[in-house]
Coordinates of C-alpha atoms in Angstrom, one line a residue:
M16 CA 0.1 -0.3 -0.1
S17 CA 3.2 2.5 0.8
Q18 CA 4.0 3.2 -2.6
T19 CA 0.7 2.9 -4.7
S20 CA -2.3 5.2 -4.6
Q21 CA -3.8 7.3 -1.8
F22 CA -7.0 6.1 -3.4
R23 CA -6.4 2.2 -2.5
L24 CA -7.8 3.5 1.2
F25 CA -11.1 3.5 -0.4
A26 CA -10.9 -0.1 -0.6
Q27 CA -10.1 -0.6 3.0
R28 CA -12.6 -0.7 5.7
R29 CA -10.3 0.7 8.2
F30 CA -10.4 4.2 6.4
L31 CA -14.0 4.0 4.3
P32 CA -16.6 4.2 6.9
F33 CA -14.7 6.6 8.3
F34 CA -14.1 8.9 5.9
S35 CA -17.7 8.3 4.5
A36 CA -19.2 9.5 8.0
Q37 CA -17.1 12.5 8.6
A38 CA -17.8 13.5 4.8
L39 CA -21.5 13.4 5.5
G40 CA -21.3 15.2 8.9
A41 CA -19.0 17.6 7.3
F42 CA -21.8 17.7 4.5
N43 CA -24.9 18.3 7.0
D44 CA -23.2 20.5 8.4
N45 CA -22.6 23.1 5.2
V46 CA -26.3 22.4 3.8
Y47 CA -28.0 23.2 7.4
K48 CA -26.0 25.9 7.9
N49 CA -26.6 27.7 4.5
L50 CA -30.4 26.6 4.2
L51 CA -30.7 28.5 7.3
L52 CA -29.4 31.2 6.4
I53 CA -31.0 31.1 2.6
L54 CA -34.6 30.9 4.5
A55 CA -33.9 33.6 6.9
T56 CA -32.7 36.0 4.3
Y57 CA -35.4 36.0 1.5
Q58 CA -38.3 34.0 3.6
A59 CA -37.3 37.4 7.0
T60 CA -40.5 37.7 7.5
T61 CA -42.0 34.1 7.9
F62 CA -39.1 33.0 10.4
T63 CA -37.8 35.6 12.3
S64 CA -37.3 39.9 12.4
I65 CA -33.6 39.2 13.0
E66 CA -32.0 41.5 9.8
P67 CA -29.6 38.9 7.8
Q68 CA -27.0 40.5 8.6
V69 CA -27.2 40.4 12.2
L70 CA -28.5 36.7 11.5
T71 CA -25.5 36.0 9.5
N72 CA -23.1 36.7 11.9
L73 CA -25.3 35.4 14.9
A74 CA -24.9 32.2 13.0
G75 CA -21.5 31.8 12.4
G76 CA -20.5 32.5 15.7
L77 CA -23.4 30.1 17.6
F78 CA -21.7 27.4 15.3
I79 CA -18.1 28.3 15.8
L80 CA -18.6 28.6 20.2
P81 CA -18.9 25.4 20.8
F82 CA -15.5 24.7 19.9
V83 CA -14.1 27.1 22.2
L84 CA -16.7 25.5 25.3
F85 CA -16.0 22.4 24.6
S86 CA -13.0 21.5 22.4
G87 CA -11.2 20.4 26.2
I88 CA -13.8 18.2 26.8
A89 CA -14.1 16.5 23.4
G90 CA -9.6 15.9 23.6
Q91 CA -10.1 13.9 26.2
L92 CA -13.2 12.2 25.9
A93 CA -11.4 10.9 22.7
T94 CA -8.2 9.9 24.9
R95 CA -10.2 8.3 27.9
Y96 CA -12.9 5.8 25.9
D97 CA -12.1 4.0 22.2
K98 CA -12.3 6.6 19.6
T99 CA -14.6 4.4 17.3
L100 CA -17.4 4.5 20.6
V101 CA -17.0 8.4 20.8
L102 CA -17.1 8.7 16.8
K103 CA -20.5 6.5 16.8
A104 CA -21.8 8.2 19.4
V105 CA -21.3 11.6 17.8
K106 CA -23.2 10.4 14.4
A107 CA -26.4 8.9 16.2
F108 CA -26.2 12.8 18.2
E109 CA -26.6 14.0 15.1
I110 CA -29.9 12.4 14.0
L111 CA -31.6 14.0 16.7
I112 CA -30.0 17.0 15.7
M113 CA -31.8 17.0 12.5
A114 CA -34.9 16.0 14.4
T115 CA -34.4 19.0 16.6
A116 CA -33.9 21.5 13.6
A117 CA -37.3 19.4 11.7
I118 CA -39.0 21.0 14.5
G119 CA -37.6 24.3 14.2
L120 CA -38.4 24.1 10.6
A121 CA -42.1 22.8 11.1
R122 CA -43.1 25.7 13.6
Q123 CA -40.8 28.4 11.7
H124 CA -39.4 29.1 14.8
I125 CA -35.7 30.6 14.6
G126 CA -34.8 29.9 17.8
I127 CA -35.1 26.3 17.7
L128 CA -33.4 26.6 14.4
L129 CA -29.9 28.7 15.7
A130 CA -30.1 26.3 18.7
A131 CA -29.8 23.3 16.6
L132 CA -26.9 25.4 14.4
F133 CA -25.3 25.1 17.9
M134 CA -25.8 21.8 18.4
M135 CA -24.1 20.9 14.7
G136 CA -21.4 22.5 16.1
A137 CA -21.0 21.0 18.7
H138 CA -21.3 17.7 16.8
S139 CA -18.2 18.8 14.8
T140 CA -16.5 19.8 18.3
F141 CA -16.3 16.2 19.7
F142 CA -15.9 14.5 15.9
A143 CA -13.0 16.4 15.7
P144 CA -10.8 14.7 18.3
A145 CA -11.6 11.2 17.8
K146 CA -11.3 12.2 13.5
Y147 CA -7.7 12.6 13.8
G148 CA -6.4 10.3 16.8
L149 CA -7.7 8.0 14.8
M150 CA -5.8 8.5 11.8
P151 CA -2.4 7.1 12.8
E152 CA -4.1 4.2 14.6
V153 CA -5.4 2.5 11.1
L154 CA -3.0 4.1 8.8
H155 CA 0.8 3.3 8.5
E156 CA 3.4 5.9 8.7
T157 CA 3.6 5.9 5.1
E158 CA -0.1 6.7 4.2
L159 CA -0.8 9.4 6.7
V160 CA -0.5 12.0 3.5
G161 CA -2.8 10.6 1.8
G162 CA -5.2 9.8 4.6
N163 CA -5.1 13.3 5.7
A164 CA -4.9 14.5 1.6
L165 CA -8.2 12.3 1.3
I166 CA -10.2 13.7 3.9
Q167 CA -9.2 17.6 3.9
M168 CA -10.6 17.0 0.0
G169 CA -13.7 15.4 1.2
T170 CA -14.0 17.9 3.5
F171 CA -13.6 21.0 0.9
L172 CA -15.7 18.9 -1.5
A173 CA -18.6 18.7 1.2
I174 CA -18.6 22.2 1.8
L175 CA -18.7 22.8 -1.9
L176 CA -21.6 20.3 -2.6
G177 CA -23.5 20.6 1.0
T178 CA -23.1 24.6 -0.1
L179 CA -24.9 23.4 -3.3
F180 CA -27.4 21.3 -2.2
A181 CA -28.7 24.0 0.3
G182 CA -29.9 26.0 -2.8
I183 CA -31.6 23.4 -4.5
L184 CA -33.4 23.0 -1.1
A185 CA -33.9 26.3 -0.2
S186 CA -35.3 26.6 -3.7
H187 CA -37.8 23.7 -3.3
G188 CA -39.5 25.5 -0.8
N189 CA -41.2 22.2 0.7
I190 CA -40.1 21.8 4.6
D191 CA -40.9 18.3 4.4
V192 CA -38.7 17.2 2.0
I193 CA -36.3 19.4 3.2
S194 CA -35.6 18.2 7.1
T195 CA -36.1 14.3 5.1
A196 CA -33.1 15.6 3.3
L197 CA -31.5 16.1 6.6
I198 CA -32.7 13.8 8.4
A199 CA -31.3 11.0 5.7
I200 CA -28.0 13.0 5.8
A201 CA -27.5 12.2 9.7
V202 CA -29.0 8.2 9.5
A203 CA -26.7 7.9 6.5
G204 CA -23.5 9.2 8.1
F205 CA -24.5 7.1 11.2
V206 CA -24.4 3.7 9.5
A207 CA -21.0 4.4 7.6
S208 CA -20.1 4.9 11.4
L209 CA -21.1 1.6 12.9
A210 CA -18.5 -0.1 9.9
I211 CA -15.9 1.7 11.3
P212 CA -13.5 -1.1 13.6
K213 CA -13.0 -1.0 16.9
L214 CA -9.6 0.6 19.2
R215 CA -8.0 0.4 22.1
P216 CA -8.1 3.5 24.0
A217 CA -4.9 5.2 24.0
D218 CA -5.4 5.9 28.5
P219 CA -8.2 4.3 29.8
S220 CA -7.4 6.3 33.4
L221 CA -7.6 10.0 31.9
R222 CA -10.0 11.9 34.9
I223 CA -12.1 13.9 32.8
D224 CA -12.3 17.3 33.5
W225 CA -15.7 18.6 32.7
R226 CA -15.0 21.6 33.2
P227 CA -14.4 24.0 29.7
W228 CA -12.1 25.9 30.5
T229 CA -9.3 24.5 32.8
S230 CA -9.9 21.4 30.7
A231 CA -9.5 23.5 27.2
W232 CA -5.9 24.8 28.9
D233 CA -5.3 21.0 29.5
N234 CA -5.3 20.9 25.7
I235 CA -3.5 23.2 25.4
S236 CA -0.9 22.5 27.9
A237 CA -0.6 18.7 26.0
A238 CA 0.4 20.3 22.8
R239 CA 3.0 22.6 24.1
E240 CA 5.1 19.7 25.5
S241 CA 6.5 19.3 22.1
R242 CA 7.8 22.4 20.7
T243 CA 7.3 21.3 16.8
V244 CA 4.0 19.8 17.6
F245 CA 2.4 23.3 19.4
L246 CA 4.4 25.4 16.2
S247 CA 2.5 23.3 13.4
I248 CA -0.9 23.7 15.0
L249 CA -0.1 27.2 15.5
G250 CA 0.2 27.1 11.3
I251 CA -2.7 25.6 11.1
S252 CA -4.6 27.6 12.8
W253 CA -3.3 30.7 10.6
F254 CA -4.3 28.5 7.6
W255 CA -7.8 29.0 8.6
F256 CA -7.8 32.5 9.7
Y257 CA -6.4 33.5 5.7
G258 CA -8.7 30.8 4.4
A259 CA -11.4 32.2 6.9
L260 CA -10.6 35.8 6.0
V261 CA -10.4 35.2 1.9
L262 CA -13.6 33.2 2.0
A263 CA -15.5 36.0 3.9
Q264 CA -14.5 38.4 1.1
L265 CA -15.9 36.2 -2.2
P266 CA -19.4 37.7 -2.2
L267 CA -18.5 41.0 -2.1
Y268 CA -15.8 40.8 -4.0
S269 CA -17.3 38.9 -6.4
R270 CA -21.2 41.6 -6.8
D271 CA -18.5 44.8 -6.3
I272 CA -15.1 44.4 -7.5
L273 CA -16.0 41.0 -10.1
G274 CA -19.6 42.3 -11.0
G275 CA -20.8 38.6 -10.7
N276 CA -24.1 37.6 -9.4
E277 CA -25.2 35.3 -7.1
A278 CA -23.5 32.3 -9.1
V279 CA -20.4 33.6 -10.1
V280 CA -19.9 33.5 -6.0
T281 CA -20.2 29.6 -6.2
L282 CA -18.2 29.6 -9.3
L283 CA -15.5 31.3 -7.0
L284 CA -16.6 28.7 -4.2
V285 CA -15.9 26.4 -7.0
V286 CA -12.8 26.7 -8.3
F287 CA -11.3 27.8 -4.4
S288 CA -12.7 23.8 -3.8
A289 CA -11.3 22.2 -6.2
G290 CA -7.7 23.7 -5.7
I291 CA -7.8 22.9 -2.2
G292 CA -8.9 19.0 -3.3
I293 CA -6.1 19.4 -6.5
G294 CA -3.6 20.3 -4.1
S295 CA -4.1 17.7 -1.0
L296 CA -4.2 15.0 -3.5
L297 CA -1.1 15.9 -5.4
C298 CA 0.6 16.2 -1.3
E299 CA 0.6 12.1 -1.5
R300 CA 3.0 12.1 -5.2
L301 CA 5.2 15.1 -3.8
S302 CA 6.2 13.5 -0.7
G303 CA 7.0 10.4 -1.8
H304 CA 4.1 8.6 0.6
K305 CA 6.0 10.4 3.7
V306 CA 5.2 13.1 5.7
E307 CA 7.4 16.0 4.2
I308 CA 7.0 19.1 5.8
G309 CA 9.2 20.3 3.2
L310 CA 5.7 21.4 1.6
V311 CA 4.8 23.8 4.0
P312 CA 7.2 26.6 3.1
F313 CA 6.2 25.9 -0.7
G314 CA 2.8 26.2 0.3
S315 CA 3.6 29.4 2.0
I316 CA 5.1 30.8 -0.5
G317 CA 1.9 30.3 -2.7
L318 CA -0.9 31.5 -0.3
T319 CA 1.3 34.8 -0.9
V320 CA 2.0 34.7 -4.2
F321 CA -1.3 34.2 -5.9
A322 CA -2.9 37.2 -2.9
V323 CA -1.0 39.7 -3.8
D324 CA -1.4 38.9 -7.8
L325 CA -5.5 37.8 -7.1
Y326 CA -4.5 42.1 -5.4
F327 CA -3.4 43.1 -9.3
A328 CA -6.0 40.6 -11.6
A329 CA -9.2 42.8 -10.3
P330 CA -10.3 44.9 -12.8
T331 CA -10.5 48.5 -12.6
T332 CA -14.1 49.0 -14.0
F333 CA -17.5 47.2 -14.9
G334 CA -21.2 47.4 -16.2
T335 CA -23.4 48.2 -13.6
A336 CA -25.2 45.2 -14.3
L337 CA -24.5 42.4 -12.6
L338 CA -22.9 39.4 -14.4
A339 CA -24.4 35.7 -15.1
P340 CA -21.0 33.3 -15.2
R341 CA -20.7 33.1 -18.8
A342 CA -21.2 36.6 -19.5
F343 CA -18.7 37.2 -16.6
L344 CA -16.0 34.3 -18.1
E345 CA -15.8 37.0 -21.1
Q346 CA -14.9 39.8 -19.4
P347 CA -10.8 40.6 -19.6
G348 CA -8.7 39.3 -17.4
I349 CA -11.0 37.0 -14.9
W350 CA -9.1 34.0 -16.2
R351 CA -6.5 35.7 -14.0
V352 CA -8.7 35.5 -11.2
L353 CA -10.1 32.2 -11.6
L354 CA -6.4 31.2 -11.9
D355 CA -5.2 32.6 -8.7
L356 CA -8.1 32.1 -6.8
G357 CA -7.1 28.2 -7.6
L358 CA -3.5 27.9 -7.4
I359 CA -4.3 29.5 -3.6
G360 CA -6.3 26.5 -2.9
V361 CA -4.2 24.4 -4.5
F362 CA -1.2 26.2 -2.5
G363 CA -3.4 25.8 1.0
G364 CA -3.5 22.0 0.2
F365 CA 0.4 21.8 0.4
F366 CA 0.5 24.2 3.3
I367 CA -1.9 22.4 5.9
V368 CA -1.7 18.6 5.0
P369 CA 1.5 18.0 5.9
L370 CA 0.8 20.1 8.9
N371 CA -1.6 17.6 10.3
A372 CA 0.0 14.8 9.1
L373 CA 3.4 15.9 11.0
V374 CA 1.2 16.5 14.2
Q375 CA -0.6 12.9 14.3
Q376 CA 3.2 11.8 14.0
R377 CA 4.8 13.5 16.3
A378 CA 2.1 13.9 19.4
R379 CA 2.4 11.4 21.8
R380 CA -0.8 8.9 20.8
E381 CA -1.7 9.1 24.4
S382 CA -2.0 12.9 24.3
L383 CA -2.5 12.9 20.4
S384 CA -7.1 13.3 20.4
R385 CA -6.4 15.9 23.3
I386 CA -3.2 17.4 21.5
I387 CA -6.6 17.5 18.5
G388 CA -8.6 19.2 21.2
A389 CA -5.9 22.6 21.6
N390 CA -5.7 22.6 17.7
S391 CA -9.8 23.2 16.8
I392 CA -10.1 25.9 19.8
L393 CA -7.1 27.3 18.3
N394 CA -8.7 27.4 14.6
A395 CA -11.8 28.7 16.5
A396 CA -10.1 31.4 17.5
F397 CA -7.7 32.5 14.4
M398 CA -11.0 32.5 12.7
V399 CA -12.7 35.1 15.3
V400 CA -9.8 36.7 15.0
A401 CA -9.5 37.2 11.4
A402 CA -13.8 38.0 11.3
V403 CA -12.7 41.1 13.5
F404 CA -9.3 41.6 11.5
G405 CA -11.2 41.6 8.2
A406 CA -14.0 43.6 9.9
V407 CA -11.8 46.2 11.3
A408 CA -9.9 46.4 7.9
L409 CA -12.6 47.0 5.9
E410 CA -14.2 50.2 8.5
A411 CA -10.6 52.0 8.2
G412 CA -11.3 51.7 4.5
L413 CA -8.8 49.2 2.6
T414 CA -10.9 48.5 -0.4
I415 CA -11.1 44.5 -0.3
P416 CA -8.0 44.1 -3.1
Q417 CA -6.1 45.6 -0.4
L418 CA -7.4 43.0 2.5
L419 CA -6.4 40.3 -0.2
L420 CA -3.0 42.4 -0.3
A421 CA -2.4 42.6 2.9
T422 CA -3.3 39.3 3.9
G423 CA -0.5 37.7 1.6
V424 CA 2.1 40.4 2.6
L425 CA 0.6 39.0 6.4
N426 CA 1.1 35.2 5.7
A427 CA 4.8 35.9 4.5
F428 CA 6.1 37.2 7.4
V429 CA 4.3 35.0 9.6
A430 CA 5.7 32.4 7.5
I431 CA 9.0 34.0 7.7
Y432 CA 8.6 33.5 11.9
I433 CA 7.5 30.2 11.5
Y434 CA 10.4 28.7 9.9
S435 CA 12.8 31.2 12.4
L436 CA 11.5 29.1 15.3
V437 CA 11.7 25.8 13.8
P438 CA 14.3 25.9 10.8
E439 CA 13.7 22.3 10.3
F440 CA 10.2 23.1 7.6
L441 CA 12.8 25.2 5.8
L442 CA 15.5 22.6 5.9
R443 CA 13.5 20.2 4.5
F444 CA 11.9 22.3 2.0
L445 CA 15.3 23.0 0.8
A446 CA 16.7 19.4 0.8
W447 CA 12.8 18.5 -1.3
L448 CA 13.4 21.4 -3.9
L449 CA 17.4 20.0 -4.5
V450 CA 16.3 16.2 -5.2
H451 CA 12.7 16.9 -7.0
V452 CA 14.9 20.5 -9.4
M453 CA 18.6 19.5 -9.6
Y454 CA 18.2 16.0 -8.9
R455 CA 15.4 12.5 -9.8
L456 CA 15.7 10.3 -6.8
K457 CA 14.6 6.7 -6.8
T458 CA 14.5 5.1 -3.0
E459 CA 14.9 1.0 -2.1
G460 CA 14.7 -0.6 1.0
L461 CA 13.5 2.6 3.4
Q462 CA 11.0 0.5 5.3
N463 CA 14.8 -0.9 6.9
I464 CA 14.9 2.4 8.7
P465 CA 13.3 1.9 11.6
D466 CA 10.3 3.9 12.9
E467 CA 11.3 4.7 16.2
G468 CA 14.5 4.3 18.3
P469 CA 18.3 4.2 17.6
A470 CA 20.6 3.7 14.8
L471 CA 23.6 4.3 13.1
L472 CA 23.4 4.6 9.2
I473 CA 26.4 4.3 7.5
C474 CA 27.3 5.6 4.1
N475 CA 29.4 5.5 1.2
H476 CA 30.0 9.5 0.4
V477 CA 30.1 10.7 -2.8
G478 CA 29.0 14.6 -3.2
F479 CA 29.1 17.3 -0.9
V480 CA 25.0 17.2 -0.7
D481 CA 24.8 13.6 0.2
A482 CA 23.1 15.0 3.7
I483 CA 20.7 16.3 2.1
V484 CA 19.5 14.2 0.0
I485 CA 19.4 11.2 2.9
A486 CA 17.7 14.0 5.1
A487 CA 15.5 14.3 2.1
A488 CA 14.3 10.8 1.5
S489 CA 14.5 9.8 5.2
R490 CA 10.8 10.0 7.1
R491 CA 12.8 10.9 10.4
P492 CA 15.1 13.6 11.1
V493 CA 19.0 12.5 11.6
R494 CA 22.0 14.2 12.7
F495 CA 24.6 13.2 10.6
I496 CA 28.7 13.6 11.2
M497 CA 30.3 15.6 8.3
E498 CA 34.2 16.4 7.5
S499 CA 34.5 20.1 9.1
S500 CA 36.3 21.1 6.3
I501 CA 32.5 20.8 4.3
F502 CA 30.5 21.6 7.3
R503 CA 32.3 24.9 6.7
I504 CA 31.1 25.6 3.0
P505 CA 29.6 28.4 2.6
V506 CA 25.6 28.3 2.0
L507 CA 25.9 24.9 2.7
S508 CA 27.0 25.5 6.0
T509 CA 23.5 27.3 7.0
I510 CA 22.2 24.3 5.7
F511 CA 23.9 22.1 7.8
R512 CA 23.9 24.2 11.1
G513 CA 20.2 24.2 10.7
M514 CA 19.7 20.1 10.3
K515 CA 21.9 20.0 13.7
A516 CA 25.0 18.4 11.8
I517 CA 28.5 17.0 14.1
P518 CA 31.1 18.9 12.5
V519 CA 34.4 16.7 13.0
A520 CA 38.2 15.9 12.3
P521 CA 40.9 14.4 12.4
A522 CA 42.4 13.6 16.0
R523 CA 46.0 15.3 14.8
E524 CA 44.0 18.3 13.2
D525 CA 41.9 19.4 15.6
P526 CA 41.0 16.8 18.9
E527 CA 38.5 18.9 20.9
V528 CA 36.3 18.9 18.1
Y529 CA 36.5 15.1 17.5
E530 CA 36.2 14.5 21.0
R531 CA 33.0 16.5 20.9
A532 CA 31.8 15.0 17.9
F533 CA 31.9 11.1 19.9
D534 CA 29.9 12.7 22.6
L535 CA 26.8 14.5 20.8
V536 CA 26.2 11.2 18.7
A537 CA 26.3 9.0 22.3
R538 CA 23.9 11.7 23.0
E539 CA 21.6 11.7 20.3
L540 CA 21.4 7.7 20.4
R541 CA 20.8 7.4 23.7
A542 CA 17.9 9.8 23.1
G543 CA 16.4 7.6 20.7
N544 CA 17.8 9.1 17.3
L545 CA 19.5 8.7 14.2
V546 CA 23.3 9.4 13.8
C547 CA 24.7 8.8 9.9
I548 CA 28.1 8.8 9.1
F549 CA 29.7 8.7 6.2
P550 CA 32.9 6.2 7.2
E551 CA 35.4 7.3 5.0
G552 CA 35.9 10.1 6.7
R553 CA 36.2 12.7 3.5
L554 CA 34.9 12.8 0.2
T555 CA 35.6 9.8 -2.2
A556 CA 38.2 11.4 -5.2
D557 CA 37.9 8.8 -8.0
G558 CA 33.8 7.3 -7.2
E559 CA 35.2 4.8 -5.7
I560 CA 33.9 3.6 -2.2
A561 CA 37.1 3.9 0.0
P562 CA 38.6 2.1 3.5
F563 CA 36.3 2.9 6.6
R564 CA 37.8 4.8 9.3
P565 CA 37.6 3.2 12.6
G566 CA 35.6 6.0 14.2
M567 CA 32.4 3.7 13.6
L568 CA 33.6 1.0 15.9
R569 CA 34.4 3.8 18.7
I570 CA 30.4 5.0 18.1
L571 CA 28.7 1.7 19.1
E572 CA 31.4 0.5 21.2
A573 CA 29.8 3.3 23.9
T574 CA 27.1 3.2 22.6
P575 CA 25.6 -0.8 20.9
V576 CA 22.8 0.3 18.3
P577 CA 21.7 -1.2 15.2
V578 CA 23.9 -0.5 12.3
I579 CA 22.0 0.3 8.8
P580 CA 24.1 0.0 5.9
M581 CA 23.2 2.3 2.8
A582 CA 24.7 3.1 -0.7
L583 CA 24.3 6.3 -2.9
S584 CA 25.0 5.6 -6.6
G585 CA 23.9 8.8 -9.2
L586 CA 25.7 11.6 -7.7
W587 CA 29.4 10.8 -9.0
N588 CA 28.2 11.6 -12.3
S589 CA 26.1 15.4 -11.0
M590 CA 28.0 18.6 -10.6
F591 CA 28.4 18.4 -6.5
S592 CA 31.1 15.6 -6.9
R593 CA 34.9 15.8 -6.8
K594 CA 34.5 14.7 -10.8
Y595 CA 34.6 17.9 -12.3
G596 CA 36.7 20.0 -10.4
P597 CA 36.1 23.0 -9.6
L598 CA 32.8 24.6 -9.7
W599 CA 32.6 27.3 -12.3
N600 CA 34.2 23.5 -14.4
R601 CA 30.6 21.5 -13.1
W602 CA 27.8 23.7 -14.0
P603 CA 25.6 23.1 -15.1
R604 CA 26.2 19.6 -16.3
R605 CA 24.1 16.9 -15.0
I606 CA 21.3 19.0 -13.9
W607 CA 18.0 16.4 -13.1
A608 CA 20.9 13.2 -12.9
R609 CA 18.7 10.2 -12.0
I610 CA 20.2 9.3 -8.7
T611 CA 19.4 6.5 -6.0
L612 CA 19.2 5.8 -2.6
R613 CA 19.4 1.8 -1.6
V614 CA 19.1 1.1 2.6
G615 CA 20.3 -2.2 3.7
E616 CA 18.5 -4.3 6.3
P617 CA 19.8 -3.5 10.1
I618 CA 22.8 -5.6 10.8
A619 CA 23.4 -6.0 14.6
P620 CA 25.9 -3.6 16.0
Q621 CA 28.1 -6.7 18.0
E622 CA 28.3 -8.0 14.3
A623 CA 30.1 -4.5 12.6
N624 CA 33.1 -5.0 11.8
L625 CA 35.2 -2.2 8.7
E626 CA 35.2 -4.5 6.2
L627 CA 32.1 -6.1 6.8
M628 CA 30.0 -2.7 6.7
R629 CA 32.4 -1.7 3.5
Q630 CA 31.6 -4.5 1.7
R631 CA 27.5 -4.1 2.9
V632 CA 28.1 -0.9 1.3
A633 CA 29.6 -1.8 -1.8
E634 CA 27.0 -4.6 -2.4
L635 CA 24.6 -1.9 -1.9
R636 CA 25.6 0.6 -4.3
G637 CA 26.6 -2.2 -6.8
P638 CA 28.9 -1.3 -9.9
K639 CA 30.7 1.7 -10.1
P640 CA 28.9 4.2 -13.2

């Protein structure tokens, strides 16, 4: 499965029922929420005396409020009990909610309808921690990105279809048909949830704190245990700030800037949602079946570039009559606007999917659902701030294109700040860029690198970027021991420092650096991390594998751990080897060269010796190219 299409997950019982239940829930959320707003707007005298503008903001606030109030409790429940049981209970509750909404529709009572909307917000609140907490338990690590991509695609598709279906139901106008449809969707979601396989509770002894504020703080404290996880959650929340701000402007942007009617708003939403879906699905292919956080900076670049271009793409004039989609598409410059909006969605997918997968990968199992609860709290808070920010900015005199421009620029500053706090994101992006632009990397045997626990990786030393290539291929962070002369190369030294590489020099040249390197290696291995050494001690001068130096044996004597032999081939003929002499003689030789990284089976530390290790690496490399 790990080397095949993510769509094969739809044939798996561990995924399809869960996907169906969550997609139907998101669909029903949006059908009901948009249906309520349409009926209140166009049949205001029948349902309520509240102004439509006020009702829109009230409805949005009531839907988000449960995320703030109950996410802490929801995270603890999904930790304490079987997540499958929680999901089934939530889906059963959804049927009750829709029955309540049906009563509100029959009586034309806005209070009951708003209460049902609040309960739908609570439904989503309690569903989220169980949903995202379940994924790393039923999916292999190599399936996390693909699974998250499908969930993200399904969510935005459900939002889009729910919005369209709400319009169809509202135009029909028959209350019995509307009520039947809402209840039927809820029943379908509950039936789908019954097929989700049972799971073990993550922490059956956890005591539930039923106080909203203290339970929320407990979840946030759990998220802050890992700096990378917490900053990833802040990144996810920023995406919801950005997305909520952009989506909130689409109706007025369509009418006042583009001159489009209500159908054009739907067209813009379709383009944006399709972009999110395409970007999410592309993550699986671009990441190579692993959690590739290098896509996150790539995504943030696109979110800024195309938001800024959306400002410049906005037409300066349009006619007085609002245009239908066909006439709208014939206007000059409109396709550029649609392209910008679609690419914002695509790069949004690149941004959000790896972050969700990273949180699931790096969080401790017993804390994951509580961390997802913290994520829901912060997401809701950021969306509220986005609404306030948008209202204040427009009130202050900014036009909608100027607000979109400000959002794109602000995104750049937020991205720079986050990547300065966690350089791993930017470094993985540079590594990903290298192996996808400069090379065509093929990997074999990556499953031999353990998913957890310490190991010493050994590899032949072919070029100046060996460490970057290995880092790009590995699912786990790797600490590299590298020759101090390479460590100090301008530009590359910045990357190596960010990777926390360990420089080493011969004992006769710098005994202090030599001894400190071994101390750092022992510390990393005792902490359960991966360490990679190039046992030749220097770059190959002729493409052959030089004799291995004894430093590797000293490491294993101090900290016995499994040894993972690896071999790089194809790099010798590229511009980053010593084959072509000085740098000015290398450019642009063998751009996009085909290279291979092969990983062999682990070897017990007591069996390791220099000749055996060199022989294994040579066998993996094959004949010299």
